Short mmCIF file of C-alpha atoms and ligand atoms in Angstrom, two decimals:
data_model
loop_
_atom_site.label_atom_id
_atom_site.label_comp_id
_atom_site.label_asym_id
_atom_site.label_seq_id
_atom_site.Cartn_x
_atom_site.Cartn_y
_atom_site.Cartn_z
CA MET A 1 29.35 -6.75 5.32
CA HIS A 2 26.99 -9.56 5.79
CA LYS A 3 27.44 -12.98 6.23
CA ASN A 4 25.45 -16.58 5.44
CA SER A 5 25.25 -17.60 8.59
CA LEU A 6 22.46 -18.34 11.45
CA GLU A 7 24.40 -16.60 13.57
CA TYR A 8 25.86 -13.59 12.34
CA ALA A 9 21.36 -13.32 11.58
CA ARG A 10 20.65 -14.02 15.22
CA SER A 11 23.41 -11.47 16.00
CA CYS A 12 20.87 -8.60 13.90
CA ASP A 13 18.26 -9.27 15.69
CA ILE A 14 20.31 -8.84 18.52
CA GLN A 15 21.01 -5.54 17.84
CA ASP A 16 18.35 -5.12 16.18
CA PRO A 17 16.54 -1.45 18.01
CA LEU A 18 13.06 -2.98 16.71
CA LYS A 19 13.89 -6.41 17.83
CA ASN A 20 10.78 -6.18 20.52
CA PHE A 21 8.21 -5.14 18.22
CA ARG A 22 7.47 -8.89 16.95
CA ASN A 23 6.33 -9.61 20.62
CA LYS A 24 3.83 -7.25 20.04
CA PHE A 25 2.10 -9.52 17.14
CA TYR A 26 0.96 -13.09 16.59
CA ILE A 27 2.67 -15.15 13.97
CA PRO A 28 0.65 -17.80 12.69
CA ALA A 29 1.86 -21.23 13.21
CA ASN A 30 1.28 -25.13 12.10
CA ASP A 31 0.16 -28.02 13.82
CA ASN A 32 2.69 -28.02 15.73
CA ASP A 33 2.82 -24.78 17.21
CA GLU A 34 5.27 -23.89 15.14
CA SER A 35 6.13 -20.26 14.00
CA LEU A 36 5.66 -20.24 10.12
CA ILE A 37 8.20 -17.87 8.24
CA TYR A 38 5.36 -15.26 7.23
CA LEU A 39 6.65 -12.70 4.42
CA CYS A 40 3.05 -12.15 2.86
CA GLY A 41 3.32 -8.97 5.00
CA ASN A 42 2.59 -6.83 0.94
CA SER A 43 -0.42 -8.92 0.68
CA LEU A 44 -2.46 -9.23 4.56
CA GLY A 45 0.08 -7.67 7.59
CA LEU A 46 -0.59 -9.81 11.22
CA GLN A 47 -2.79 -8.53 13.69
CA PRO A 48 -1.25 -7.05 17.11
CA LYS A 49 -1.80 -8.41 19.59
CA SER A 50 -3.46 -5.06 21.38
CA THR A 51 -6.02 -4.95 18.45
CA ALA A 52 -8.41 -7.14 20.25
CA ALA A 53 -8.76 -4.46 23.09
CA TYR A 54 -9.38 -1.84 20.95
CA VAL A 55 -11.77 -3.38 19.64
CA THR A 56 -13.67 -5.13 22.75
CA GLN A 57 -13.59 -1.67 24.06
CA GLU A 58 -15.71 -0.37 20.97
CA LEU A 59 -18.42 -3.47 21.93
CA GLU A 60 -18.37 -3.20 25.33
CA ASP A 61 -19.11 1.30 25.16
CA TRP A 62 -21.91 0.12 22.46
CA SER A 63 -23.26 -3.00 25.21
CA LYS A 64 -23.26 -0.50 27.63
CA LEU A 65 -23.79 3.11 25.64
CA GLY A 66 -26.59 2.46 22.75
CA VAL A 67 -26.58 5.04 20.37
CA GLU A 68 -25.04 7.57 22.99
CA GLY A 69 -21.86 5.61 21.99
CA HIS A 70 -21.65 8.22 19.38
CA VAL A 71 -20.52 11.07 21.93
CA HIS A 72 -20.11 9.21 25.02
CA ALA A 73 -17.81 6.38 24.34
CA LYS A 74 -14.15 6.59 25.51
CA ASN A 75 -13.90 6.58 22.05
CA PRO A 76 -16.56 8.72 20.96
CA TRP A 77 -17.53 6.90 18.03
CA MET A 78 -18.70 10.79 16.16
CA PRO A 79 -14.87 12.11 15.02
CA TYR A 80 -13.21 8.49 16.00
CA HIS A 81 -11.89 8.72 12.53
CA GLU A 82 -9.83 12.11 13.71
CA PHE A 83 -8.40 10.02 15.98
CA LEU A 84 -6.15 8.09 12.86
CA THR A 85 -5.27 11.24 11.32
CA GLU A 86 -2.52 12.89 12.80
CA SER A 87 -0.23 9.00 12.88
CA MET A 88 -1.64 8.23 9.20
CA ALA A 89 -0.87 11.23 7.90
CA LYS A 90 3.15 11.16 9.24
CA ILE A 91 2.93 7.68 7.49
CA VAL A 92 2.32 8.96 4.20
CA GLY A 93 4.40 12.60 4.89
CA ALA A 94 1.31 14.58 4.02
CA LYS A 95 -0.44 16.89 6.61
CA PRO A 96 -3.29 15.71 8.46
CA SER A 97 -5.94 18.27 6.93
CA GLU A 98 -5.16 16.18 3.65
CA VAL A 99 -5.66 12.50 5.23
CA VAL A 100 -8.76 10.99 5.67
CA MET A 101 -9.33 7.51 6.55
CA MET A 102 -12.91 5.86 4.33
CA ASN A 103 -14.15 4.01 3.20
CA THR A 104 -11.92 0.86 0.67
CA LEU A 105 -9.33 1.71 -1.81
CA THR A 106 -11.25 1.10 -5.30
CA ALA A 107 -13.61 2.80 -3.62
CA ASN A 108 -11.47 5.58 -2.93
CA LEU A 109 -9.67 5.54 -6.30
CA HIS A 110 -12.91 5.95 -8.35
CA PHE A 111 -14.07 8.65 -6.10
CA MET A 112 -10.68 11.00 -6.68
CA MET A 113 -11.76 10.34 -10.28
CA VAL A 114 -14.82 11.29 -9.96
CA SER A 115 -13.21 15.13 -8.93
CA PHE A 116 -9.60 14.44 -10.75
CA TYR A 117 -11.01 12.76 -13.63
CA HIS A 118 -12.50 15.28 -16.11
CA PRO A 119 -12.48 13.73 -19.83
CA THR A 120 -12.77 16.40 -22.47
CA PRO A 121 -13.83 15.05 -26.31
CA ASN A 122 -9.72 15.88 -26.76
CA ARG A 123 -7.90 15.25 -23.15
CA PHE A 124 -10.01 11.88 -22.15
CA LYS A 125 -6.61 9.32 -21.72
CA VAL A 126 -4.50 7.47 -19.02
CA ILE A 127 -1.48 6.58 -17.98
CA ILE A 128 -1.43 4.00 -16.15
CA GLU A 129 1.88 1.21 -15.53
CA SER A 130 1.47 -1.80 -17.80
CA ASP A 131 1.41 -4.68 -14.29
CA ALA A 132 -0.88 -2.53 -12.34
CA PHE A 133 -3.11 -3.84 -10.72
CA PRO A 134 -6.37 -5.59 -11.88
CA SER A 135 -8.48 -3.39 -9.40
CA ASP A 136 -6.80 -0.38 -10.03
CA LYS A 137 -7.04 -1.56 -14.67
CA TYR A 138 -10.79 -2.14 -14.03
CA ALA A 139 -11.46 0.91 -12.36
CA VAL A 140 -9.41 3.46 -15.38
CA GLU A 141 -11.08 1.56 -17.73
CA SER A 142 -14.49 1.69 -16.12
CA GLN A 143 -14.48 4.88 -15.57
CA LEU A 144 -13.55 5.79 -19.15
CA GLN A 145 -16.31 4.55 -20.79
CA PHE A 146 -18.39 5.60 -17.57
CA HIS A 147 -17.69 9.01 -19.46
CA GLY A 148 -18.15 7.36 -23.49
CA PHE A 149 -15.38 6.53 -24.17
CA ASP A 150 -13.36 3.33 -25.44
CA ALA A 151 -11.50 2.25 -23.08
CA ASP A 152 -8.96 0.71 -25.49
CA LYS A 153 -8.31 4.13 -27.35
CA GLY A 154 -8.45 5.71 -24.44
CA LEU A 155 -5.68 3.45 -21.91
CA LEU A 156 -1.85 4.32 -21.64
CA LEU A 157 0.87 1.57 -20.43
CA TRP A 158 3.40 2.46 -19.24
CA LYS A 159 5.68 0.08 -20.40
CA PRO A 160 9.07 -1.42 -19.08
CA ARG A 161 11.30 -1.95 -22.61
CA GLU A 162 11.40 -5.38 -23.55
CA SER A 163 13.56 -7.53 -22.04
CA GLU A 164 13.05 -5.44 -19.34
CA HIS A 165 11.04 -5.40 -15.93
CA HIS A 166 11.53 -1.62 -14.57
CA CYS A 167 9.75 1.55 -16.36
CA ARG A 168 11.79 4.96 -17.36
CA MET A 169 10.59 7.76 -17.06
CA GLU A 170 11.84 8.97 -19.86
CA ASP A 171 9.68 6.26 -21.06
CA LEU A 172 6.28 8.32 -19.28
CA GLU A 173 7.42 11.11 -20.61
CA ALA A 174 8.30 9.92 -24.66
CA LEU A 175 4.37 8.67 -23.67
CA LEU A 176 3.10 11.56 -22.66
CA GLU A 177 5.15 14.10 -25.63
CA GLN A 178 3.42 11.04 -29.01
CA ASN A 179 -0.13 11.99 -26.53
CA LYS A 180 0.16 15.43 -26.28
CA ASP A 181 -1.98 17.62 -25.00
CA GLN A 182 -4.94 14.19 -24.77
CA VAL A 183 -3.94 13.07 -21.22
CA ALA A 184 -6.35 13.95 -18.61
CA LEU A 185 -4.72 11.95 -15.45
CA VAL A 186 -1.88 9.68 -15.24
CA MET A 187 -2.69 7.37 -12.06
CA ILE A 188 0.71 4.80 -10.83
CA GLY A 189 0.27 2.03 -8.10
CA SER A 190 3.31 2.87 -5.87
CA THR A 191 4.83 1.24 -5.02
CA ASN A 192 4.20 -2.23 -8.11
CA TYR A 193 2.54 -4.79 -6.11
CA TYR A 194 3.69 -7.19 -8.96
CA THR A 195 8.24 -6.36 -9.64
CA GLY A 196 7.96 -4.10 -5.92
CA GLN A 197 9.43 -1.05 -8.51
CA ALA A 198 8.85 2.07 -6.00
CA PHE A 199 8.28 5.15 -8.39
CA PRO A 200 9.46 8.91 -8.24
CA LEU A 201 6.52 10.65 -6.99
CA LYS A 202 7.81 13.95 -7.35
CA GLU A 203 9.22 13.23 -10.39
CA ILE A 204 6.14 11.45 -12.13
CA THR A 205 4.00 14.37 -10.69
CA SER A 206 5.97 17.05 -12.14
CA LEU A 207 6.11 15.50 -15.37
CA GLY A 208 2.12 14.91 -15.94
CA HIS A 209 1.30 18.21 -14.43
CA SER A 210 3.58 19.65 -16.69
CA HIS A 211 1.81 18.02 -19.70
CA GLY A 212 -1.57 19.39 -18.35
CA ALA A 213 -2.75 15.97 -16.88
CA ARG A 214 -3.83 15.76 -12.93
CA VAL A 215 -1.49 13.03 -11.19
CA GLY A 216 -2.61 10.14 -8.17
CA PHE A 217 -1.12 7.09 -6.91
CA ASP A 218 -1.84 4.41 -5.90
CA LEU A 219 -0.47 3.85 -2.67
CA ALA A 220 -1.83 0.24 -1.59
CA HIS A 221 2.06 -1.12 -1.61
CA GLY A 222 3.22 1.51 -0.38
CA ALA A 223 1.40 2.98 2.83
CA GLY A 224 3.27 1.30 5.67
CA ASN A 225 6.70 0.36 4.07
CA ILE A 226 8.27 3.22 1.82
CA GLN A 227 7.80 7.42 3.04
CA PRO A 228 5.57 8.71 -0.04
CA ASN A 229 6.01 12.34 0.96
CA LEU A 230 2.58 12.76 -0.37
CA HIS A 231 2.72 16.11 0.55
CA ASP A 232 5.97 17.47 -1.38
CA SER A 233 5.44 15.47 -4.50
CA ASN A 234 2.44 17.51 -5.11
CA ALA A 235 0.38 14.51 -6.65
CA ASP A 236 -3.06 16.22 -6.36
CA PHE A 237 -4.14 12.31 -4.68
CA ALA A 238 -3.21 9.28 -3.38
CA VAL A 239 -5.80 6.39 -1.92
CA TRP A 240 -3.85 3.25 -0.08
CA CYS A 241 -5.20 0.21 1.44
CA SER A 242 -4.44 -0.33 5.94
CA TYR A 243 -4.46 -4.34 5.10
CA LYS A 244 -1.97 -4.79 3.93
CA TYR A 245 1.86 -3.05 5.47
CA LEU A 246 -0.49 -1.03 8.06
CA ASN A 247 -1.91 -3.98 9.64
CA SER A 248 -5.57 -3.54 10.50
CA GLY A 249 -7.20 -6.65 9.67
CA PRO A 250 -8.70 -8.11 6.78
CA GLY A 251 -10.41 -5.49 4.68
CA SER A 252 -10.51 -2.62 6.96
CA ILE A 253 -11.25 0.88 5.90
CA GLY A 254 -9.30 3.04 3.01
CA GLY A 255 -6.72 5.69 3.41
CA CYS A 256 -7.40 9.03 1.24
CA PHE A 257 -5.02 12.02 0.51
CA VAL A 258 -5.68 15.31 -1.49
CA HIS A 259 -3.51 17.87 -1.70
CA GLU A 260 -4.23 20.93 0.49
CA ARG A 261 -4.24 23.28 -2.93
CA HIS A 262 -7.55 21.41 -3.05
CA ALA A 263 -9.34 21.64 -0.01
CA ASN A 264 -11.91 24.60 -0.43
CA ASN A 265 -11.87 24.11 -4.46
CA ASN A 266 -15.24 23.71 -4.60
CA ASP A 267 -15.27 23.83 -8.26
CA LEU A 268 -13.68 20.33 -8.21
CA LYS A 269 -16.81 17.67 -8.77
CA LYS A 270 -17.29 15.58 -6.16
CA LEU A 271 -19.65 12.44 -4.92
CA THR A 272 -21.09 13.72 -1.11
CA GLY A 273 -22.85 12.14 1.89
CA TRP A 274 -23.32 13.36 5.02
CA TRP A 275 -20.33 12.54 6.73
CA GLY A 276 -18.70 14.91 4.74
CA HIS A 277 -20.62 18.21 5.83
CA ASN A 278 -19.76 20.44 7.58
CA LYS A 279 -19.26 19.37 11.48
CA GLN A 280 -21.40 21.76 12.71
CA THR A 281 -24.48 21.72 11.28
CA ARG A 282 -24.01 17.23 9.98
CA PHE A 283 -27.03 17.22 12.19
CA ASN A 284 -29.69 19.67 11.91
CA MET A 285 -30.29 17.45 8.29
CA ARG A 286 -31.73 20.04 6.18
CA HIS A 287 -28.82 22.42 4.89
CA ASP A 288 -27.89 22.55 1.41
CA PHE A 289 -24.31 20.53 1.52
CA ASP A 290 -21.23 22.49 2.90
CA ALA A 291 -18.02 20.35 2.63
CA ILE A 292 -15.73 20.13 5.77
CA SER A 293 -12.52 22.01 3.98
CA GLY A 294 -9.81 18.94 2.71
CA ALA A 295 -9.50 15.82 2.24
CA GLU A 296 -12.38 14.94 5.44
CA GLY A 297 -15.10 16.84 3.13
CA TRP A 298 -15.21 13.80 0.09
CA GLN A 299 -16.72 11.42 3.80
CA LEU A 300 -20.15 10.04 2.75
CA SER A 301 -20.96 7.61 5.41
CA ASN A 302 -20.41 6.81 9.34
CA PRO A 303 -17.70 4.55 9.05
CA SER A 304 -17.07 0.67 10.64
CA ILE A 305 -15.29 2.17 14.00
CA LEU A 306 -14.88 -2.25 14.43
CA SER A 307 -12.66 -1.64 11.38
CA MET A 308 -11.22 2.34 12.58
CA ALA A 309 -10.57 0.52 16.32
CA ALA A 310 -8.70 -1.89 14.67
CA ILE A 311 -6.42 1.11 12.99
CA LYS A 312 -5.75 2.78 16.19
CA ALA A 313 -4.27 0.07 17.82
CA SER A 314 -1.81 -0.57 14.80
CA LEU A 315 -1.22 2.93 14.24
CA GLU A 316 -0.36 3.37 17.81
CA VAL A 317 2.56 0.52 17.14
CA PHE A 318 4.05 2.73 14.27
CA GLU A 319 4.48 5.33 16.63
CA GLU A 320 5.50 3.76 18.85
CA ALA A 321 8.18 2.50 16.76
CA GLY A 322 8.45 5.50 15.19
CA PHE A 323 8.27 5.09 11.32
CA ASP A 324 11.73 6.56 10.14
CA ASN A 325 13.13 3.43 12.70
CA ILE A 326 10.81 0.46 10.37
CA ILE A 327 12.03 2.18 7.31
CA ALA A 328 15.68 1.76 8.29
CA LYS A 329 15.21 -1.72 9.06
CA SER A 330 13.54 -2.26 6.76
CA LYS A 331 16.03 -1.57 4.42
CA LYS A 332 18.22 -3.80 6.40
CA LEU A 333 16.57 -6.66 6.31
CA THR A 334 15.73 -7.32 2.49
CA GLY A 335 19.10 -5.85 1.70
CA TYR A 336 19.93 -9.35 3.87
CA LEU A 337 17.95 -11.03 1.81
CA GLU A 338 19.13 -9.90 -1.71
CA PHE A 339 22.63 -10.75 0.21
CA LEU A 340 21.71 -14.36 0.76
CA LEU A 341 19.97 -14.90 -2.92
CA GLU A 342 22.23 -13.16 -4.60
CA ASP A 343 25.19 -15.50 -2.53
CA LEU A 344 22.68 -18.90 -3.77
CA ASN A 345 24.64 -18.41 -7.21
CA ASN A 346 22.14 -19.81 -9.04
CA PRO A 347 21.74 -18.73 -12.87
CA GLU A 348 17.96 -19.64 -12.07
CA VAL A 349 17.25 -17.91 -9.64
CA ARG A 350 16.83 -13.39 -10.68
CA ILE A 351 15.49 -10.66 -8.52
CA ILE A 352 13.39 -8.59 -10.58
CA THR A 353 13.26 -5.52 -8.08
CA PRO A 354 15.54 -3.08 -8.53
CA LYS A 355 18.92 -3.16 -6.42
CA ASN A 356 18.56 0.47 -5.17
CA PRO A 357 17.24 0.11 -2.23
CA ASP A 358 15.72 4.03 -2.57
CA GLU A 359 13.76 2.36 -5.79
CA ARG A 360 12.19 -0.59 -3.49
CA GLY A 361 10.40 -0.69 -0.20
CA SER A 362 9.99 -4.42 1.94
CA GLN A 363 9.62 -7.01 -1.31
CA LEU A 364 11.85 -8.69 -3.85
CA SER A 365 10.21 -10.32 -6.21
CA ILE A 366 12.29 -13.95 -6.87
CA GLN A 367 11.80 -14.92 -10.60
CA VAL A 368 12.72 -18.39 -10.77
CA LYS A 369 13.52 -19.96 -14.04
CA SER A 370 10.66 -22.20 -15.60
CA ALA A 371 9.08 -22.69 -12.00
CA ASN A 372 6.28 -23.15 -11.49
CA LYS A 373 3.22 -22.94 -8.75
CA GLN A 374 4.24 -26.36 -7.38
CA MET A 375 7.81 -25.08 -6.37
CA HIS A 376 5.35 -22.10 -4.20
CA THR A 377 3.24 -24.88 -2.87
CA ALA A 378 6.55 -27.02 -1.44
CA LEU A 379 7.63 -24.10 -0.01
CA THR A 380 4.22 -23.74 1.81
CA ASN A 381 5.14 -27.19 3.20
CA GLU A 382 8.51 -25.99 4.41
CA GLY A 383 6.82 -23.07 6.36
CA VAL A 384 6.87 -20.34 4.65
CA ILE A 385 4.20 -18.02 3.54
CA SER A 386 4.99 -16.15 0.60
CA ASP A 387 2.77 -15.29 -2.21
CA TRP A 388 2.53 -16.81 -5.81
CA ARG A 389 2.80 -14.58 -8.94
CA GLU A 390 2.17 -16.36 -13.05
CA PRO A 391 4.12 -16.76 -14.23
CA ASP A 392 7.32 -17.65 -12.09
CA VAL A 393 7.35 -15.28 -9.48
CA ILE A 394 7.62 -15.47 -5.85
CA ARG A 395 7.44 -12.63 -3.73
CA VAL A 396 8.31 -12.15 -0.57
CA ALA A 397 8.47 -9.45 1.38
CA PRO A 398 10.38 -8.65 5.10
CA ALA A 399 8.02 -6.12 7.69
CA ALA A 400 10.13 -4.36 9.76
CA LEU A 401 7.97 -5.19 12.41
CA TYR A 402 7.53 -8.26 13.05
CA ASN A 403 10.17 -10.00 10.87
CA SER A 404 13.39 -10.68 12.17
CA PHE A 405 17.37 -11.00 10.30
CA GLU A 406 16.65 -15.62 11.59
CA ASP A 407 13.46 -15.52 9.57
CA VAL A 408 15.42 -13.93 6.56
CA PHE A 409 18.30 -16.36 7.29
CA THR A 410 15.41 -20.03 7.08
CA PHE A 411 13.60 -18.90 4.41
CA VAL A 412 16.51 -18.59 1.57
CA SER A 413 17.23 -22.29 3.15
CA LEU A 414 14.22 -23.79 2.44
CA PHE A 415 14.58 -21.72 -0.67
CA LYS A 416 17.02 -23.39 -1.36
CA LYS A 417 16.35 -27.11 0.01
CA VAL A 418 13.29 -27.01 -2.44
CA LEU A 419 15.78 -25.55 -5.26
CA GLU A 420 17.44 -28.60 -5.12
CA SER A 421 15.21 -31.07 -4.64
CA ARG A 422 13.45 -29.16 -7.70
CA GLN A 423 16.18 -29.95 -10.39
CA ASN A 424 16.99 -33.68 -8.35
CA THR A 425 13.12 -34.49 -10.00
C1 PLP B 501 -4.19 -4.51 -2.52
C2 PLP B 501 -4.32 -3.83 -4.06
C3 PLP B 501 -5.97 -3.29 -4.78
C4 PLP B 501 -7.15 -4.07 -3.48
O1 PLP B 501 -8.18 -3.07 -3.67
P1 PLP B 501 -9.46 -2.54 -2.35
O2 PLP B 501 -10.48 -1.88 -2.71
O3 PLP B 501 -9.15 -2.63 -1.06
O4 PLP B 501 -9.59 -4.48 -2.72
C5 PLP B 501 -5.60 -2.49 -5.29
N1 PLP B 501 -4.76 -1.93 -5.62
C6 PLP B 501 -3.84 -2.61 -5.45
C7 PLP B 501 -2.17 -1.46 -6.65
C8 PLP B 501 -3.56 -3.62 -4.45
O5 PLP B 501 -2.11 -3.93 -3.95
#
């Protein structure tokens, strides 16, 4: 059983097998050089101290070798993305041939819909969850319009019931039944960015497939946070970014999964470029397009090596820590955060993230009755970096690699202080 005390939090830190990983990251500090309580790794993960050396290596090879770096750099640029595949595949539970790092998240979502969203006049609808991240909604709406459909008619929202926060599987099934033979694609953001609900990917996929729809997932808030077991989920595709839980720097290159059953399916439509072409003949330049088998066949351009170097640095930290250990700590840390928030016994404070640790990742979304952005500003002034979502939700996500139990304890003390000062004004 947890205890609500600083001594207890510190004792958890001492026993934490990953405690030394915090020192591998730069923790943002205030003007007095005091570390901030950074709980925003779900939005932008922190920088590993090793990143600079990885990026510098490529800058040096570029300065010394110029174009020869494609082949002769210490880490040759031509196959550079391959150096990331194995670690990335482990983190998302896929086979290496099913995973490629390329482009950015929303771009990948569009490229995947080119391959997996083939609407017909009867079957053209797309299901997303009701509070999907805006970019996902825009992407899906624009695909509907691109194919000549009315986005209002084609977009179906999987909604929580009145006065609930979580989407229920039986309601997804009902939506598929009500729109029988009309749904072409189910595209769900797992884990949900707002509530923190982690959806059961395998069940969703099997339900979607049994209704004749393709199924894809946006793992922006899943990759590096939960184990999505993508291969076993049987999803057709998934996309993610690398700058949230994957700590690879602002706007860094994204990831993409294509299930192996599609690896050599030449019937799938695809937008192509030279980087998806057979590596043996890519530089002959004149051949007809000959796709690489597997996810790599969806690549278009030669990627940003500086960005990939940052991803490589970060994935090596994940490798060293072991993703299972990260998940185990994440569950403890988030469980402790939940315990402390519940111990506030404040009727105005409500956690809208699922209570079951298997239905969430590290993020807790805290709804505060009649709160406004001022409350978030007050928290920031106390040295807490968290995330505010209108109208009344604070999202906090302790990241197992660099947050401590003491961070969590200190956050809840400061949160309590801010709540009390709010009640006194
Ligand atoms: C962060 C996030 C995005 C951002 O998309 P980019 O293309 O990387 O800018 C999209 N969707 C979801 C669900 C996200 O959480």
